């Protein structure tokens, strides 16, 4: 079953607004990954987090590894139309097998 | 620099037919994976391989078989397709450990 819970499931954002989404689990993860998937393509890695409390940025994107190691957050500042897509959190379980959340669908109103 | 290439991009099968999805990577990655993506379910791991000649079951392996005869290729087979296997299939590869996965662009399979 789904081990990672993402919220919200989807959102509409006015261009220029900031976006926040999160991912939670009942299990501890040692790595948190955030991927973005655009229509017709495979997911692409945005940010990788390897340490509890870590805050990492990639341009307008900022992600944090929760202190409890059971959650992670992704923020997008000043959203633009090309931010549309599905954002997935993921983490390794049972070795190198990645489990994914169900995704947050981001739609931007231009 | 092709990365991960999946063929075919689209396929329609009738129930009971068989087919093979091909994944090729040119990054000399040791690990390769097959995922399926269904609406509201994220990506679920079908099978994976940690090296040439090895395969292992993932989260949803039933109805699928895989082979890794060459390091650069990972094949996913459906022996007798069922409508429940209608999905988008993604192949990925990585160096292993905590290294990131590189995904192909997917194969959209419809089973009628």
JSON list of C-alpha atoms in Angstrom, two decimals:
[
{"chain": "A", "resi": 1, "resn": "UNK", "atom": "CA", "xyz": [0.00, 0.00, 0.00]},
{"chain": "A", "resi": 2, "resn": "UNK", "atom": "CA", "xyz": [0.90, 3.69, -0.20]},
{"chain": "A", "resi": 3, "resn": "UNK", "atom": "CA", "xyz": [3.56, 4.45, 2.37]},
{"chain": "A", "resi": 4, "resn": "UNK", "atom": "CA", "xyz": [3.97, 8.14, 1.61]},
{"chain": "A", "resi": 5, "resn": "UNK", "atom": "CA", "xyz": [1.06, 10.56, 1.93]},
{"chain": "A", "resi": 6, "resn": "UNK", "atom": "CA", "xyz": [1.22, 13.72, -0.11]},
{"chain": "A", "resi": 7, "resn": "UNK", "atom": "CA", "xyz": [-0.93, 16.77, 0.30]},
{"chain": "A", "resi": 8, "resn": "UNK", "atom": "CA", "xyz": [-2.60, 18.52, -1.22]},
{"chain": "A", "resi": 9, "resn": "UNK", "atom": "CA", "xyz": [-3.66, 16.16, -4.02]},
{"chain": "A", "resi": 10, "resn": "UNK", "atom": "CA", "xyz": [-3.94, 19.09, -6.41]},
{"chain": "A", "resi": 11, "resn": "UNK", "atom": "CA", "xyz": [-3.89, 22.85, -6.42]},
{"chain": "A", "resi": 12, "resn": "UNK", "atom": "CA", "xyz": [-4.49, 25.84, -8.62]},
{"chain": "A", "resi": 13, "resn": "UNK", "atom": "CA", "xyz": [-2.08, 28.67, -8.16]},
{"chain": "A", "resi": 14, "resn": "UNK", "atom": "CA", "xyz": [-2.17, 32.20, -9.35]},
{"chain": "A", "resi": 15, "resn": "UNK", "atom": "CA", "xyz": [1.03, 33.04, -11.18]},
{"chain": "A", "resi": 16, "resn": "UNK", "atom": "CA", "xyz": [3.45, 34.71, -8.80]},
{"chain": "A", "resi": 17, "resn": "UNK", "atom": "CA", "xyz": [2.12, 33.01, -5.70]},
{"chain": "A", "resi": 18, "resn": "UNK", "atom": "CA", "xyz": [4.17, 30.76, -3.45]},
{"chain": "A", "resi": 19, "resn": "UNK", "atom": "CA", "xyz": [3.31, 27.05, -3.25]},
{"chain": "A", "resi": 20, "resn": "UNK", "atom": "CA", "xyz": [3.74, 24.61, -0.40]},
{"chain": "A", "resi": 21, "resn": "UNK", "atom": "CA", "xyz": [3.25, 20.87, -0.39]},
{"chain": "A", "resi": 22, "resn": "UNK", "atom": "CA", "xyz": [4.25, 18.15, 1.97]},
{"chain": "A", "resi": 23, "resn": "UNK", "atom": "CA", "xyz": [4.83, 14.46, 2.31]},
{"chain": "A", "resi": 24, "resn": "UNK", "atom": "CA", "xyz": [4.38, 12.39, 5.45]},
{"chain": "A", "resi": 25, "resn": "UNK", "atom": "CA", "xyz": [4.98, 8.81, 6.44]},
{"chain": "A", "resi": 26, "resn": "UNK", "atom": "CA", "xyz": [4.43, 6.59, 9.45]},
{"chain": "A", "resi": 27, "resn": "UNK", "atom": "CA", "xyz": [7.94, 5.25, 8.88]},
{"chain": "A", "resi": 28, "resn": "UNK", "atom": "CA", "xyz": [11.32, 6.89, 9.21]},
{"chain": "A", "resi": 29, "resn": "UNK", "atom": "CA", "xyz": [13.19, 7.70, 6.02]},
{"chain": "A", "resi": 30, "resn": "UNK", "atom": "CA", "xyz": [16.90, 8.41, 5.72]},
{"chain": "A", "resi": 31, "resn": "UNK", "atom": "CA", "xyz": [16.55, 10.11, 2.37]},
{"chain": "A", "resi": 32, "resn": "UNK", "atom": "CA", "xyz": [13.81, 12.25, 0.89]},
{"chain": "A", "resi": 33, "resn": "UNK", "atom": "CA", "xyz": [13.59, 12.95, -2.81]},
{"chain": "A", "resi": 34, "resn": "UNK", "atom": "CA", "xyz": [11.36, 15.33, -4.74]},
{"chain": "A", "resi": 35, "resn": "UNK", "atom": "CA", "xyz": [10.59, 14.64, -8.40]},
{"chain": "A", "resi": 36, "resn": "UNK", "atom": "CA", "xyz": [8.61, 16.58, -10.98]},
{"chain": "A", "resi": 37, "resn": "UNK", "atom": "CA", "xyz": [6.77, 14.97, -13.87]},
{"chain": "A", "resi": 38, "resn": "UNK", "atom": "CA", "xyz": [5.64, 16.95, -16.88]},
{"chain": "A", "resi": 39, "resn": "UNK", "atom": "CA", "xyz": [3.00, 15.65, -19.30]},
{"chain": "A", "resi": 40, "resn": "UNK", "atom": "CA", "xyz": [4.27, 12.82, -21.51]},
{"chain": "A", "resi": 41, "resn": "UNK", "atom": "CA", "xyz": [7.57, 12.52, -19.70]},
{"chain": "A", "resi": 42, "resn": "UNK", "atom": "CA", "xyz": [9.12, 10.59, -16.87]},
{"chain": "A", "resi": 43, "resn": "UNK", "atom": "CA", "xyz": [9.78, 12.09, -13.44]},
{"chain": "A", "resi": 44, "resn": "UNK", "atom": "CA", "xyz": [12.89, 14.22, -13.07]},
{"chain": "A", "resi": 45, "resn": "UNK", "atom": "CA", "xyz": [14.74, 14.69, -9.78]},
{"chain": "A", "resi": 46, "resn": "UNK", "atom": "CA", "xyz": [14.43, 18.19, -8.34]},
{"chain": "A", "resi": 47, "resn": "UNK", "atom": "CA", "xyz": [15.96, 17.97, -4.90]},
{"chain": "A", "resi": 48, "resn": "UNK", "atom": "CA", "xyz": [17.53, 15.26, -2.75]},
{"chain": "A", "resi": 49, "resn": "UNK", "atom": "CA", "xyz": [17.69, 15.48, 1.05]},
{"chain": "A", "resi": 50, "resn": "UNK", "atom": "CA", "xyz": [19.97, 13.22, 3.09]},
{"chain": "A", "resi": 51, "resn": "UNK", "atom": "CA", "xyz": [19.97, 14.61, 6.62]},
{"chain": "A", "resi": 52, "resn": "UNK", "atom": "CA", "xyz": [17.25, 15.37, 9.16]},
{"chain": "A", "resi": 53, "resn": "UNK", "atom": "CA", "xyz": [16.65, 19.12, 9.35]},
{"chain": "A", "resi": 54, "resn": "UNK", "atom": "CA", "xyz": [18.39, 19.74, 6.04]},
{"chain": "A", "resi": 55, "resn": "UNK", "atom": "CA", "xyz": [17.11, 22.65, 3.98]},
{"chain": "A", "resi": 56, "resn": "UNK", "atom": "CA", "xyz": [18.10, 22.61, 0.31]},
{"chain": "A", "resi": 57, "resn": "UNK", "atom": "CA", "xyz": [17.29, 25.00, -2.52]},
{"chain": "A", "resi": 58, "resn": "UNK", "atom": "CA", "xyz": [17.26, 24.60, -6.28]},
{"chain": "A", "resi": 59, "resn": "UNK", "atom": "CA", "xyz": [16.41, 27.95, -7.84]},
{"chain": "A", "resi": 60, "resn": "UNK", "atom": "CA", "xyz": [12.89, 28.86, -6.74]},
{"chain": "A", "resi": 61, "resn": "UNK", "atom": "CA", "xyz": [12.42, 25.48, -5.09]},
{"chain": "A", "resi": 62, "resn": "UNK", "atom": "CA", "xyz": [13.23, 24.80, -1.46]},
{"chain": "A", "resi": 63, "resn": "UNK", "atom": "CA", "xyz": [12.81, 21.47, 0.28]},
{"chain": "A", "resi": 64, "resn": "UNK", "atom": "CA", "xyz": [13.23, 20.47, 3.88]},
{"chain": "A", "resi": 65, "resn": "UNK", "atom": "CA", "xyz": [13.89, 17.14, 5.55]},
{"chain": "A", "resi": 66, "resn": "UNK", "atom": "CA", "xyz": [11.71, 17.03, 8.67]},
{"chain": "A", "resi": 67, "resn": "UNK", "atom": "CA", "xyz": [13.37, 16.66, 12.06]},
{"chain": "A", "resi": 68, "resn": "UNK", "atom": "CA", "xyz": [11.33, 13.56, 12.86]},
{"chain": "A", "resi": 69, "resn": "UNK", "atom": "CA", "xyz": [12.49, 12.00, 9.54]},
{"chain": "A", "resi": 70, "resn": "UNK", "atom": "CA", "xyz": [8.85, 11.19, 8.85]},
{"chain": "A", "resi": 71, "resn": "UNK", "atom": "CA", "xyz": [8.06, 14.17, 6.69]},
{"chain": "A", "resi": 72, "resn": "UNK", "atom": "CA", "xyz": [9.37, 16.55, 4.07]},
{"chain": "A", "resi": 73, "resn": "UNK", "atom": "CA", "xyz": [8.20, 19.81, 2.57]},
{"chain": "A", "resi": 74, "resn": "UNK", "atom": "CA", "xyz": [8.60, 21.41, -0.83]},
{"chain": "A", "resi": 75, "resn": "UNK", "atom": "CA", "xyz": [8.08, 25.09, -1.46]},
{"chain": "A", "resi": 76, "resn": "UNK", "atom": "CA", "xyz": [8.00, 26.87, -4.80]},
{"chain": "A", "resi": 77, "resn": "UNK", "atom": "CA", "xyz": [8.34, 30.62, -4.72]},
{"chain": "A", "resi": 78, "resn": "UNK", "atom": "CA", "xyz": [6.80, 33.00, -7.26]},
{"chain": "A", "resi": 79, "resn": "UNK", "atom": "CA", "xyz": [5.17, 30.27, -9.36]},
{"chain": "A", "resi": 80, "resn": "UNK", "atom": "CA", "xyz": [5.22, 30.54, -13.15]},
{"chain": "A", "resi": 81, "resn": "UNK", "atom": "CA", "xyz": [3.25, 28.64, -15.84]},
{"chain": "A", "resi": 82, "resn": "UNK", "atom": "CA", "xyz": [6.08, 26.17, -16.46]},
{"chain": "A", "resi": 83, "resn": "UNK", "atom": "CA", "xyz": [5.77, 24.95, -12.87]},
{"chain": "A", "resi": 84, "resn": "UNK", "atom": "CA", "xyz": [2.72, 22.89, -13.88]},
{"chain": "A", "resi": 85, "resn": "UNK", "atom": "CA", "xyz": [3.12, 19.20, -13.45]},
{"chain": "A", "resi": 86, "resn": "UNK", "atom": "CA", "xyz": [2.95, 16.47, -10.88]},
{"chain": "A", "resi": 87, "resn": "UNK", "atom": "CA", "xyz": [5.30, 16.65, -7.91]},
{"chain": "A", "resi": 88, "resn": "UNK", "atom": "CA", "xyz": [6.22, 13.40, -6.22]},
{"chain": "A", "resi": 89, "resn": "UNK", "atom": "CA", "xyz": [8.01, 12.76, -3.00]},
{"chain": "A", "resi": 90, "resn": "UNK", "atom": "CA", "xyz": [9.95, 9.53, -2.73]},
{"chain": "A", "resi": 91, "resn": "UNK", "atom": "CA", "xyz": [12.14, 7.69, -0.30]},
{"chain": "A", "resi": 92, "resn": "UNK", "atom": "CA", "xyz": [14.10, 4.44, -0.25]},
{"chain": "A", "resi": 93, "resn": "UNK", "atom": "CA", "xyz": [12.67, 1.45, 1.56]},
{"chain": "A", "resi": 94, "resn": "UNK", "atom": "CA", "xyz": [14.17, -2.02, 1.95]},
{"chain": "A", "resi": 95, "resn": "UNK", "atom": "CA", "xyz": [17.48, -0.98, 0.47]},
{"chain": "A", "resi": 96, "resn": "UNK", "atom": "CA", "xyz": [17.45, 0.72, -2.88]},
{"chain": "A", "resi": 97, "resn": "UNK", "atom": "CA", "xyz": [13.77, 0.41, -3.70]},
{"chain": "A", "resi": 98, "resn": "UNK", "atom": "CA", "xyz": [12.14, 3.80, -3.96]},
{"chain": "A", "resi": 99, "resn": "UNK", "atom": "CA", "xyz": [8.54, 4.25, -2.84]},
{"chain": "A", "resi": 100, "resn": "UNK", "atom": "CA", "xyz": [6.61, 7.22, -4.17]},
{"chain": "A", "resi": 101, "resn": "UNK", "atom": "CA", "xyz": [3.76, 9.32, -2.91]},
{"chain": "A", "resi": 102, "resn": "UNK", "atom": "CA", "xyz": [0.62, 9.65, -5.04]},
{"chain": "A", "resi": 103, "resn": "UNK", "atom": "CA", "xyz": [1.72, 13.09, -6.19]},
{"chain": "A", "resi": 104, "resn": "UNK", "atom": "CA", "xyz": [0.55, 16.69, -5.99]},
{"chain": "A", "resi": 105, "resn": "UNK", "atom": "CA", "xyz": [-0.84, 18.05, -9.24]},
{"chain": "A", "resi": 106, "resn": "UNK", "atom": "CA", "xyz": [0.05, 21.68, -9.73]},
{"chain": "A", "resi": 107, "resn": "UNK", "atom": "CA", "xyz": [-1.93, 23.81, -12.12]},
{"chain": "A", "resi": 108, "resn": "UNK", "atom": "CA", "xyz": [-1.14, 27.47, -12.57]},
{"chain": "A", "resi": 109, "resn": "UNK", "atom": "CA", "xyz": [-3.63, 30.10, -13.54]},
{"chain": "A", "resi": 110, "resn": "UNK", "atom": "CA", "xyz": [-1.87, 32.51, -15.87]},
{"chain": "B", "resi": 1, "resn": "UNK", "atom": "CA", "xyz": [23.21, 11.43, -24.81]},
{"chain": "B", "resi": 2, "resn": "UNK", "atom": "CA", "xyz": [20.01, 9.38, -24.84]},
{"chain": "B", "resi": 3, "resn": "UNK", "atom": "CA", "xyz": [19.77, 8.48, -21.13]},
{"chain": "B", "resi": 4, "resn": "UNK", "atom": "CA", "xyz": [16.94, 5.99, -20.62]},
{"chain": "B", "resi": 5, "resn": "UNK", "atom": "CA", "xyz": [15.01, 4.98, -23.74]},
{"chain": "B", "resi": 6, "resn": "UNK", "atom": "CA", "xyz": [11.77, 3.03, -23.67]},
{"chain": "B", "resi": 7, "resn": "UNK", "atom": "CA", "xyz": [10.12, 1.31, -26.60]},
{"chain": "B", "resi": 8, "resn": "UNK", "atom": "CA", "xyz": [7.38, 1.29, -27.67]},
{"chain": "B", "resi": 9, "resn": "UNK", "atom": "CA", "xyz": [5.79, 4.58, -26.56]},
{"chain": "B", "resi": 10, "resn": "UNK", "atom": "CA", "xyz": [2.22, 3.32, -27.01]},
{"chain": "B", "resi": 11, "resn": "UNK", "atom": "CA", "xyz": [0.63, -0.08, -27.35]},
{"chain": "B", "resi": 12, "resn": "UNK", "atom": "CA", "xyz": [-2.86, -1.54, -27.37]},
{"chain": "B", "resi": 13, "resn": "UNK", "atom": "CA", "xyz": [-3.30, -5.21, -26.53]},
{"chain": "B", "resi": 14, "resn": "UNK", "atom": "CA", "xyz": [-6.23, -7.53, -26.34]},
{"chain": "B", "resi": 15, "resn": "UNK", "atom": "CA", "xyz": [-6.78, -9.56, -23.19]},
{"chain": "B", "resi": 16, "resn": "UNK", "atom": "CA", "xyz": [-4.58, -12.62, -23.25]},
{"chain": "B", "resi": 17, "resn": "UNK", "atom": "CA", "xyz": [-1.99, -11.28, -25.67]},
{"chain": "B", "resi": 18, "resn": "UNK", "atom": "CA", "xyz": [1.64, -11.06, -24.72]},
{"chain": "B", "resi": 19, "resn": "UNK", "atom": "CA", "xyz": [4.23, -8.37, -25.25]},
{"chain": "B", "resi": 20, "resn": "UNK", "atom": "CA", "xyz": [7.66, -7.17, -24.15]},
{"chain": "B", "resi": 21, "resn": "UNK", "atom": "CA", "xyz": [8.62, -3.63, -23.19]},
{"chain": "B", "resi": 22, "resn": "UNK", "atom": "CA", "xyz": [12.22, -2.71, -23.78]},
{"chain": "B", "resi": 23, "resn": "UNK", "atom": "CA", "xyz": [14.31, -0.34, -21.70]},
{"chain": "B", "resi": 24, "resn": "UNK", "atom": "CA", "xyz": [17.82, 0.70, -22.65]},
{"chain": "B", "resi": 25, "resn": "UNK", "atom": "CA", "xyz": [20.20, 2.97, -20.76]},
{"chain": "B", "resi": 26, "resn": "UNK", "atom": "CA", "xyz": [23.56, 4.33, -21.90]},
{"chain": "B", "resi": 27, "resn": "UNK", "atom": "CA", "xyz": [24.80, 5.62, -18.53]},
{"chain": "B", "resi": 28, "resn": "UNK", "atom": "CA", "xyz": [26.48, 2.38, -17.41]},
{"chain": "B", "resi": 29, "resn": "UNK", "atom": "CA", "xyz": [24.09, 2.17, -14.46]},
{"chain": "B", "resi": 30, "resn": "UNK", "atom": "CA", "xyz": [24.06, -0.99, -12.40]},
{"chain": "B", "resi": 31, "resn": "UNK", "atom": "CA", "xyz": [20.49, -0.73, -11.15]},
{"chain": "B", "resi": 32, "resn": "UNK", "atom": "CA", "xyz": [17.39, -0.75, -13.31]},
{"chain": "B", "resi": 33, "resn": "UNK", "atom": "CA", "xyz": [13.72, -0.63, -12.37]},
{"chain": "B", "resi": 34, "resn": "UNK", "atom": "CA", "xyz": [10.25, -0.99, -13.82]},
{"chain": "B", "resi": 35, "resn": "UNK", "atom": "CA", "xyz": [7.42, 1.07, -12.35]},
{"chain": "B", "resi": 36, "resn": "UNK", "atom": "CA", "xyz": [3.79, 1.44, -13.28]},
{"chain": "B", "resi": 37, "resn": "UNK", "atom": "CA", "xyz": [1.90, 4.68, -12.83]},
{"chain": "B", "resi": 38, "resn": "UNK", "atom": "CA", "xyz": [-1.83, 4.77, -12.24]},
{"chain": "B", "resi": 39, "resn": "UNK", "atom": "CA", "xyz": [-4.00, 7.81, -11.43]},
{"chain": "B", "resi": 40, "resn": "UNK", "atom": "CA", "xyz": [-3.93, 8.67, -7.73]},
{"chain": "B", "resi": 41, "resn": "UNK", "atom": "CA", "xyz": [-1.46, 5.86, -6.98]},
{"chain": "B", "resi": 42, "resn": "UNK", "atom": "CA", "xyz": [1.89, 7.39, -7.77]},
{"chain": "B", "resi": 43, "resn": "UNK", "atom": "CA", "xyz": [4.54, 5.03, -9.10]},
{"chain": "B", "resi": 44, "resn": "UNK", "atom": "CA", "xyz": [4.66, 1.45, -7.91]},
{"chain": "B", "resi": 45, "resn": "UNK", "atom": "CA", "xyz": [7.67, -0.78, -8.33]},
{"chain": "B", "resi": 46, "resn": "UNK", "atom": "CA", "xyz": [7.08, -3.92, -10.40]},
{"chain": "B", "resi": 47, "resn": "UNK", "atom": "CA", "xyz": [10.52, -5.51, -10.62]},
{"chain": "B", "resi": 48, "resn": "UNK", "atom": "CA", "xyz": [14.07, -4.30, -10.37]},
{"chain": "B", "resi": 49, "resn": "UNK", "atom": "CA", "xyz": [17.62, -5.43, -11.05]},
{"chain": "B", "resi": 50, "resn": "UNK", "atom": "CA", "xyz": [20.82, -4.67, -9.17]},
{"chain": "B", "resi": 51, "resn": "UNK", "atom": "CA", "xyz": [23.07, -5.91, -11.94]},
{"chain": "B", "resi": 52, "resn": "UNK", "atom": "CA", "xyz": [23.37, -7.91, -15.13]},
{"chain": "B", "resi": 53, "resn": "UNK", "atom": "CA", "xyz": [21.81, -11.33, -14.75]},
{"chain": "B", "resi": 54, "resn": "UNK", "atom": "CA", "xyz": [19.89, -10.47, -11.57]},
{"chain": "B", "resi": 55, "resn": "UNK", "atom": "CA", "xyz": [16.25, -9.57, -11.02]},
{"chain": "B", "resi": 56, "resn": "UNK", "atom": "CA", "xyz": [14.02, -9.16, -7.98]},
{"chain": "B", "resi": 57, "resn": "UNK", "atom": "CA", "xyz": [10.36, -8.57, -7.23]},
{"chain": "B", "resi": 58, "resn": "UNK", "atom": "CA", "xyz": [9.03, -5.18, -6.28]},
{"chain": "B", "resi": 59, "resn": "UNK", "atom": "CA", "xyz": [5.72, -4.12, -4.81]},
{"chain": "B", "resi": 60, "resn": "UNK", "atom": "CA", "xyz": [3.40, -5.34, -7.62]},
{"chain": "B", "resi": 61, "resn": "UNK", "atom": "CA", "xyz": [5.18, -8.13, -9.54]},
{"chain": "B", "resi": 62, "resn": "UNK", "atom": "CA", "xyz": [2.24, -10.43, -10.34]},
{"chain": "B", "resi": 63, "resn": "UNK", "atom": "CA", "xyz": [1.54, -10.88, -14.04]},
{"chain": "B", "resi": 64, "resn": "UNK", "atom": "CA", "xyz": [4.96, -9.58, -15.10]},
{"chain": "B", "resi": 65, "resn": "UNK", "atom": "CA", "xyz": [8.35, -11.09, -15.80]},
{"chain": "B", "resi": 66, "resn": "UNK", "atom": "CA", "xyz": [11.68, -9.38, -16.40]},
{"chain": "B", "resi": 67, "resn": "UNK", "atom": "CA", "xyz": [15.11, -10.17, -17.75]},
{"chain": "B", "resi": 68, "resn": "UNK", "atom": "CA", "xyz": [18.47, -8.40, -17.54]},
{"chain": "B", "resi": 69, "resn": "UNK", "atom": "CA", "xyz": [20.69, -10.30, -19.97]},
{"chain": "B", "resi": 70, "resn": "UNK", "atom": "CA", "xyz": [22.78, -7.23, -20.75]},
{"chain": "B", "resi": 71, "resn": "UNK", "atom": "CA", "xyz": [23.72, -4.46, -18.35]},
{"chain": "B", "resi": 72, "resn": "UNK", "atom": "CA", "xyz": [22.22, -1.78, -20.53]},
{"chain": "B", "resi": 73, "resn": "UNK", "atom": "CA", "xyz": [18.87, -3.47, -21.16]},
{"chain": "B", "resi": 74, "resn": "UNK", "atom": "CA", "xyz": [15.97, -4.38, -18.89]},
{"chain": "B", "resi": 75, "resn": "UNK", "atom": "CA", "xyz": [12.97, -6.12, -20.44]},
{"chain": "B", "resi": 76, "resn": "UNK", "atom": "CA", "xyz": [9.48, -6.26, -18.96]},
{"chain": "B", "resi": 77, "resn": "UNK", "atom": "CA", "xyz": [7.20, -9.01, -20.22]},
{"chain": "B", "resi": 78, "resn": "UNK", "atom": "CA", "xyz": [3.48, -9.56, -19.98]},
{"chain": "B", "resi": 79, "resn": "UNK", "atom": "CA", "xyz": [2.68, -13.19, -20.77]},
{"chain": "B", "resi": 80, "resn": "UNK", "atom": "CA", "xyz": [-1.11, -12.85, -20.77]},
{"chain": "B", "resi": 81, "resn": "UNK", "atom": "CA", "xyz": [-2.27, -9.25, -20.62]},
{"chain": "B", "resi": 82, "resn": "UNK", "atom": "CA", "xyz": [-5.25, -8.29, -18.47]},
{"chain": "B", "resi": 83, "resn": "UNK", "atom": "CA", "xyz": [-7.26, -5.04, -18.41]},
{"chain": "B", "resi": 84, "resn": "UNK", "atom": "CA", "xyz": [-5.88, -4.38, -14.91]},
{"chain": "B", "resi": 85, "resn": "UNK", "atom": "CA", "xyz": [-2.48, -3.97, -16.55]},
{"chain": "B", "resi": 86, "resn": "UNK", "atom": "CA", "xyz": [-3.63, -0.90, -18.44]},
{"chain": "B", "resi": 87, "resn": "UNK", "atom": "CA", "xyz": [-1.19, 1.71, -17.18]},
{"chain": "B", "resi": 88, "resn": "UNK", "atom": "CA", "xyz": [1.79, 3.87, -18.00]},
{"chain": "B", "resi": 89, "resn": "UNK", "atom": "CA", "xyz": [5.03, 1.97, -17.50]},
{"chain": "B", "resi": 90, "resn": "UNK", "atom": "CA", "xyz": [8.27, 3.71, -16.59]},
{"chain": "B", "resi": 91, "resn": "UNK", "atom": "CA", "xyz": [11.76, 2.33, -16.65]},
{"chain": "B", "resi": 92, "resn": "UNK", "atom": "CA", "xyz": [14.48, 3.90, -14.53]},
{"chain": "B", "resi": 93, "resn": "UNK", "atom": "CA", "xyz": [18.14, 3.34, -13.84]},
{"chain": "B", "resi": 94, "resn": "UNK", "atom": "CA", "xyz": [20.68, 4.44, -11.26]},
{"chain": "B", "resi": 95, "resn": "UNK", "atom": "CA", "xyz": [24.20, 3.76, -9.97]},
{"chain": "B", "resi": 96, "resn": "UNK", "atom": "CA", "xyz": [22.62, 2.33, -6.82]},
{"chain": "B", "resi": 97, "resn": "UNK", "atom": "CA", "xyz": [22.92, 3.42, -3.21]},
{"chain": "B", "resi": 98, "resn": "UNK", "atom": "CA", "xyz": [21.48, 6.90, -2.75]},
{"chain": "B", "resi": 99, "resn": "UNK", "atom": "CA", "xyz": [22.13, 7.95, -6.34]},
{"chain": "B", "resi": 100, "resn": "UNK", "atom": "CA", "xyz": [19.09, 9.42, -8.10]},
{"chain": "B", "resi": 101, "resn": "UNK", "atom": "CA", "xyz": [16.91, 7.48, -10.51]},
{"chain": "B", "resi": 102, "resn": "UNK", "atom": "CA", "xyz": [16.83, 8.52, -14.15]},
{"chain": "B", "resi": 103, "resn": "UNK", "atom": "CA", "xyz": [13.51, 7.78, -15.81]},
{"chain": "B", "resi": 104, "resn": "UNK", "atom": "CA", "xyz": [12.51, 7.09, -19.37]},
{"chain": "B", "resi": 105, "resn": "UNK", "atom": "CA", "xyz": [9.51, 8.81, -20.94]},
{"chain": "B", "resi": 106, "resn": "UNK", "atom": "CA", "xyz": [7.13, 5.94, -20.40]},
{"chain": "B", "resi": 107, "resn": "UNK", "atom": "CA", "xyz": [5.10, 3.42, -22.36]},
{"chain": "B", "resi": 108, "resn": "UNK", "atom": "CA", "xyz": [1.35, 3.84, -22.37]},
{"chain": "B", "resi": 109, "resn": "UNK", "atom": "CA", "xyz": [-0.28, 0.40, -22.50]},
{"chain": "B", "resi": 110, "resn": "UNK", "atom": "CA", "xyz": [-3.98, -0.21, -22.95]},
{"chain": "B", "resi": 111, "resn": "UNK", "atom": "CA", "xyz": [-5.42, -3.70, -22.58]},
{"chain": "B", "resi": 112, "resn": "UNK", "atom": "CA", "xyz": [-8.94, -4.14, -23.94]}
]
